[in-house]
Amino acid sequence: MIKNPELLKQFEDSFIKDEGRLPFDKSIKLFASMWNEGVKLGVLPPKDPLEGIEVDIKIAKVLNSCLKKSSQE
């Protein structure tokens, strides 16, 4: 859980400014490492991967309708 989002934002901005964006291969390695850490901690994979899917679908419908309305204007 992120306790100080402003500090994280500053770190991300500084990192991107100094290092540039991560190449795809490094991003995949980072993701795989974080996934493995989650597995070791017992929080990944989720017990029920479809838990909360209804909310995600409702949000997607709202966002898609907004996109359609804005493209018609």
Short mmCIF file of C-alpha atoms in Angstrom, two decimals:
data_model
loop_
_atom_site.label_atom_id
_atom_site.label_comp_id
_atom_site.label_asym_id
_atom_site.label_seq_id
_atom_site.Cartn_x
_atom_site.Cartn_y
_atom_site.Cartn_z
CA MET A 1 0.00 0.00 0.00
CA ILE A 2 1.29 3.45 -0.88
CA LYS A 3 1.35 5.61 2.22
CA ASN A 4 2.77 8.77 0.67
CA PRO A 5 1.66 9.13 -2.97
CA GLU A 6 3.32 12.53 -3.37
CA LEU A 7 6.72 11.09 -2.41
CA LEU A 8 6.22 8.23 -4.87
CA LYS A 9 5.29 10.70 -7.63
CA GLN A 10 8.44 12.73 -6.94
CA PHE A 11 10.54 9.57 -7.08
CA GLU A 12 8.94 8.46 -10.36
CA ASP A 13 9.41 11.89 -11.95
CA SER A 14 13.03 12.03 -10.81
CA PHE A 15 13.72 8.49 -12.03
CA ILE A 16 12.22 9.15 -15.46
CA LYS A 17 14.12 12.43 -15.75
CA ASP A 18 17.45 10.83 -14.80
CA GLU A 19 17.12 7.33 -16.23
CA GLY A 20 14.49 7.68 -18.94
CA ARG A 21 11.67 5.24 -19.46
CA LEU A 22 12.36 1.57 -18.82
CA PRO A 23 12.94 -0.56 -21.90
CA PHE A 24 10.39 -3.30 -22.47
CA ASP A 25 12.72 -6.15 -21.45
CA LYS A 26 13.57 -4.48 -18.14
CA SER A 27 9.88 -3.80 -17.50
CA ILE A 28 9.08 -7.48 -18.01
CA LYS A 29 11.89 -8.53 -15.65
CA LEU A 30 10.66 -6.06 -13.03
CA PHE A 31 7.08 -7.29 -13.37
CA ALA A 32 8.19 -10.93 -13.09
CA SER A 33 10.22 -10.16 -9.97
CA MET A 34 7.31 -8.34 -8.33
CA TRP A 35 4.94 -11.18 -9.27
CA ASN A 36 7.32 -13.75 -7.74
CA GLU A 37 7.54 -11.65 -4.56
CA GLY A 38 3.74 -11.58 -4.37
CA VAL A 39 3.65 -15.37 -4.78
CA LYS A 40 6.20 -15.79 -1.98
CA LEU A 41 4.13 -13.51 0.26
CA GLY A 42 1.02 -15.54 -0.53
CA VAL A 43 -0.99 -12.67 -2.03
CA LEU A 44 -0.67 -13.78 -5.66
CA PRO A 45 -2.31 -15.30 -7.58
CA PRO A 46 -5.66 -14.12 -6.26
CA LYS A 47 -7.86 -16.83 -4.78
CA ASP A 48 -10.77 -15.73 -6.96
CA PRO A 49 -9.50 -13.83 -10.02
CA LEU A 50 -13.04 -12.82 -10.99
CA GLU A 51 -13.81 -11.23 -7.62
CA GLY A 52 -14.99 -7.69 -8.23
CA ILE A 53 -15.31 -8.17 -12.00
CA GLU A 54 -18.83 -6.70 -11.96
CA VAL A 55 -17.48 -3.36 -10.73
CA ASP A 56 -14.74 -3.40 -13.37
CA ILE A 57 -17.33 -4.05 -16.09
CA LYS A 58 -19.54 -1.18 -14.88
CA ILE A 59 -16.57 1.21 -14.85
CA ALA A 60 -15.54 0.09 -18.34
CA LYS A 61 -19.07 0.70 -19.65
CA VAL A 62 -19.11 4.22 -18.20
CA LEU A 63 -15.67 5.05 -19.61
CA ASN A 64 -16.55 3.65 -23.03
CA SER A 65 -19.77 5.65 -23.14
CA CYS A 66 -17.81 8.80 -22.29
CA LEU A 67 -15.36 8.09 -25.10
CA LYS A 68 -18.19 7.58 -27.59
CA LYS A 69 -19.90 10.81 -26.53
CA SER A 70 -16.69 12.86 -26.71
CA SER A 71 -15.79 11.51 -30.17
CA GLN A 72 -19.22 12.50 -31.54
CA GLU A 73 -18.75 16.16 -30.60
#
